Short mmCIF file of C-alpha atoms in Angstrom, two decimals:
data_model
loop_
_atom_site.label_atom_id
_atom_site.label_comp_id
_atom_site.label_asym_id
_atom_site.label_seq_id
_atom_site.Cartn_x
_atom_site.Cartn_y
_atom_site.Cartn_z
CA UNK A 1 65.29 -71.51 169.14
CA UNK A 2 67.12 -69.63 166.51
CA UNK A 3 66.72 -70.24 162.85
CA UNK A 4 69.35 -72.07 160.81
CA UNK A 5 71.43 -69.45 158.44
CA UNK A 6 70.57 -71.48 155.52
CA UNK A 7 66.96 -71.36 156.35
CA UNK A 8 67.40 -67.48 156.67
CA UNK A 9 69.27 -67.14 153.49
CA UNK A 10 66.47 -69.16 151.58
CA UNK A 11 63.80 -67.13 153.02
CA UNK A 12 65.45 -63.89 151.88
CA UNK A 13 65.92 -65.45 148.54
CA UNK A 14 62.22 -66.56 148.13
CA UNK A 15 61.14 -63.17 149.18
CA UNK A 16 63.31 -61.40 146.65
CA UNK A 17 62.36 -63.65 143.95
CA UNK A 18 58.64 -63.03 144.48
CA UNK A 19 59.08 -59.27 145.03
CA UNK A 20 61.68 -58.90 142.02
CA UNK A 21 59.29 -60.85 139.68
CA UNK A 22 56.23 -58.74 140.53
CA UNK A 23 57.64 -55.33 141.57
CA UNK A 24 60.95 -55.15 139.76
CA UNK A 25 64.43 -55.17 141.06
CA UNK A 26 65.17 -51.64 141.36
CA UNK A 27 61.57 -50.85 142.76
CA UNK A 28 61.99 -53.29 145.45
CA UNK A 29 63.76 -51.66 148.63
CA UNK A 30 65.68 -53.70 151.00
CA UNK A 31 63.17 -52.94 153.71
CA UNK A 32 60.29 -54.61 151.58
CA UNK A 33 62.53 -57.66 151.27
CA UNK A 34 63.36 -57.78 154.98
CA UNK A 35 59.73 -57.27 156.00
CA UNK A 36 58.65 -60.07 153.60
CA UNK A 37 61.27 -62.46 154.85
CA UNK A 38 60.22 -61.83 158.31
CA UNK A 39 63.79 -60.91 159.20
CA UNK A 40 65.83 -57.94 160.28
CA UNK A 41 68.49 -56.10 158.19
CA UNK A 42 71.33 -57.20 160.05
CA UNK A 43 70.12 -60.83 159.03
CA UNK A 44 70.06 -60.00 155.18
CA UNK A 45 73.55 -58.37 155.49
CA UNK A 46 74.85 -61.27 157.35
CA UNK A 47 74.08 -63.39 154.35
CA UNK A 48 74.31 -60.84 151.34
CA UNK A 49 77.04 -57.82 151.58
CA UNK A 50 74.61 -55.70 149.53
CA UNK A 51 71.33 -55.22 147.55
CA UNK A 52 73.52 -55.95 144.53
CA UNK A 53 74.89 -59.08 145.83
CA UNK A 54 71.47 -60.37 146.64
CA UNK A 55 70.18 -59.66 143.04
CA UNK A 56 73.20 -61.56 141.81
CA UNK A 57 72.50 -64.69 144.11
CA UNK A 58 68.77 -64.49 143.14
CA UNK A 59 69.86 -64.49 139.24
CA UNK A 60 72.31 -67.35 139.83
CA UNK A 61 69.60 -69.26 141.60
CA UNK A 62 67.21 -68.42 138.76
CA UNK A 63 69.63 -69.64 136.13
CA UNK A 64 70.57 -72.68 138.12
CA UNK A 65 66.93 -73.59 138.52
CA UNK A 66 65.73 -73.05 135.21
CA UNK A 67 68.45 -74.68 133.41
CA UNK A 68 68.15 -77.94 135.38
CA UNK A 69 64.52 -78.05 134.90
CA UNK A 70 64.63 -77.04 131.14
CA UNK A 71 67.42 -79.30 130.09
CA UNK A 72 65.99 -82.17 131.77
CA UNK A 73 62.68 -81.74 129.96
CA UNK A 74 64.45 -81.61 126.53
CA UNK A 75 66.33 -84.80 127.45
CA UNK A 76 63.22 -86.76 128.71
CA UNK A 77 61.26 -85.51 125.42
CA UNK A 78 63.98 -86.05 122.82
CA UNK A 79 66.80 -88.50 121.80
CA UNK A 80 68.54 -87.11 118.83
CA UNK A 81 70.32 -83.48 118.58
CA UNK A 82 67.89 -82.23 115.96
CA UNK A 83 64.89 -83.58 117.86
CA UNK A 84 66.50 -81.40 121.10
CA UNK A 85 66.56 -78.60 119.08
CA UNK A 86 62.85 -78.82 118.38
CA UNK A 87 62.06 -79.83 121.83
CA UNK A 88 63.63 -76.56 123.23
CA UNK A 89 60.90 -75.01 121.59
CA UNK A 90 58.25 -77.30 122.97
CA UNK A 91 59.30 -76.99 126.32
CA UNK A 92 59.65 -73.01 125.69
CA UNK A 93 55.98 -72.85 124.56
CA UNK A 94 54.71 -74.91 127.31
CA UNK A 95 56.64 -72.61 129.84
CA UNK A 96 55.25 -69.39 128.32
CA UNK A 97 51.66 -70.46 128.78
CA UNK A 98 52.15 -71.80 132.23
CA UNK A 99 50.10 -69.84 134.87
CA UNK A 100 53.57 -69.22 136.73
CA UNK A 101 55.12 -67.56 133.93
CA UNK A 102 56.15 -63.96 135.04
CA UNK A 103 58.78 -63.52 132.09
CA UNK A 104 62.53 -64.20 132.28
CA UNK A 105 64.13 -62.81 135.42
CA UNK A 106 67.50 -62.66 133.60
CA UNK A 107 65.87 -60.69 130.82
CA UNK A 108 64.10 -58.26 133.14
CA UNK A 109 67.42 -57.79 134.98
CA UNK A 110 69.22 -57.14 132.03
CA UNK A 111 66.62 -54.18 131.13
CA UNK A 112 66.76 -52.81 134.66
CA UNK A 113 70.72 -52.91 134.38
CA UNK A 114 71.69 -52.14 130.83
CA UNK A 115 75.28 -51.18 131.67
CA UNK A 116 76.97 -54.36 130.15
CA UNK A 117 79.79 -54.14 132.83
CA UNK A 118 77.44 -54.33 135.73
CA UNK A 119 77.56 -57.57 137.68
CA UNK A 120 73.76 -58.16 137.33
CA UNK A 121 73.78 -57.60 133.62
CA UNK A 122 76.82 -59.96 133.36
CA UNK A 123 74.95 -62.73 135.30
CA UNK A 124 71.85 -62.30 132.62
CA UNK A 125 74.18 -62.31 129.61
CA UNK A 126 76.18 -65.29 130.90
CA UNK A 127 73.03 -67.31 131.16
CA UNK A 128 72.25 -66.64 127.43
CA UNK A 129 75.66 -67.35 126.32
CA UNK A 130 75.54 -70.62 127.95
CA UNK A 131 72.13 -71.31 126.27
CA UNK A 132 73.49 -70.16 122.94
CA UNK A 133 76.50 -72.64 123.53
CA UNK A 134 74.08 -75.37 124.34
CA UNK A 135 72.21 -74.77 121.06
CA UNK A 136 75.35 -74.57 118.99
CA UNK A 137 76.57 -78.07 120.40
CA UNK A 138 73.29 -79.46 119.53
CA UNK A 139 73.29 -77.77 115.99
CA UNK A 140 76.60 -79.08 115.31
CA UNK A 141 75.82 -82.75 116.42
CA UNK A 142 72.81 -82.48 114.17
CA UNK A 143 74.94 -81.67 111.32
CA UNK A 144 74.26 -78.05 110.69
CA UNK A 145 76.97 -76.49 108.33
CA UNK A 146 77.03 -73.35 110.43
CA UNK A 147 75.95 -74.19 113.84
CA UNK A 148 76.73 -70.87 115.52
CA UNK A 149 74.55 -68.95 113.00
CA UNK A 150 71.56 -71.39 113.59
CA UNK A 151 72.05 -71.26 117.37
CA UNK A 152 71.99 -67.37 117.23
CA UNK A 153 68.93 -67.55 115.07
CA UNK A 154 67.00 -69.73 117.37
CA UNK A 155 68.41 -67.67 120.45
CA UNK A 156 66.54 -64.79 118.87
CA UNK A 157 63.38 -66.55 118.54
CA UNK A 158 63.57 -67.96 121.87
CA UNK A 159 64.15 -64.53 123.67
CA UNK A 160 61.74 -62.71 121.32
CA UNK A 161 58.90 -65.15 122.22
CA UNK A 162 59.90 -64.49 126.00
CA UNK A 163 59.44 -60.82 125.47
CA UNK A 164 56.51 -60.93 123.48
CA UNK A 165 54.67 -63.01 126.11
CA UNK A 166 55.68 -60.71 128.90
CA UNK A 167 54.21 -57.83 126.85
CA UNK A 168 50.93 -59.49 125.90
CA UNK A 169 50.03 -62.81 127.80
CA UNK A 170 48.40 -65.49 125.73
CA UNK A 171 50.01 -64.09 122.62
CA UNK A 172 50.79 -67.59 121.27
CA UNK A 173 54.58 -66.32 120.79
CA UNK A 174 55.75 -69.93 121.70
CA UNK A 175 53.95 -71.50 119.08
CA UNK A 176 54.95 -68.87 116.58
CA UNK A 177 58.68 -69.38 117.73
CA UNK A 178 58.50 -72.95 117.24
CA UNK A 179 57.03 -72.93 113.82
CA UNK A 180 59.96 -70.47 112.86
CA UNK A 181 62.40 -72.67 114.54
CA UNK A 182 61.20 -75.96 112.67
CA UNK A 183 61.71 -73.87 109.29
CA UNK A 184 65.22 -72.78 110.45
CA UNK A 185 66.11 -76.37 111.55
CA UNK A 186 64.60 -77.90 108.38
CA UNK A 187 66.99 -75.51 106.30
CA UNK A 188 70.12 -75.73 108.12
CA UNK A 189 69.97 -79.75 108.88
CA UNK A 190 69.42 -82.38 106.49
#
């Protein structure tokens, strides 16, 4: 009885997710992924043309999963655009203190692949452009005079808190980011 290709692809992505998040992307070899997924190399290359293609797929999955979860949490917890901007930091702070938090895979990937023209870096940058655009839209709907500027400031807080928490667990960076965000939002939105 053979395993369905979709299941093999899923197993590969799950193995890559675990290994990339705990060992790093560059430090994790294809042989380690193959062994962890309990497949052979031919199966991996049937689904992904290269390790780079696997990394890109892993990051796209991370983007999609996180985005769906994150936006849903914001929508459930806030109604107005201003409240949604604040809710971003409530959800963010909760994520940072969760036992599952291992940092942001997209930030980690951009550090490992700093060349901005590299496909891995581009996937990471695209996520944060989308995130900033989301915050810009909310800031505009909430009445900010300079929504792009406010969104940029909030993105810096968001990303900085992630890195702070990656560097030192239980740093309460999420709480500090929320306090700063509330001040920025109050100054920029009547």
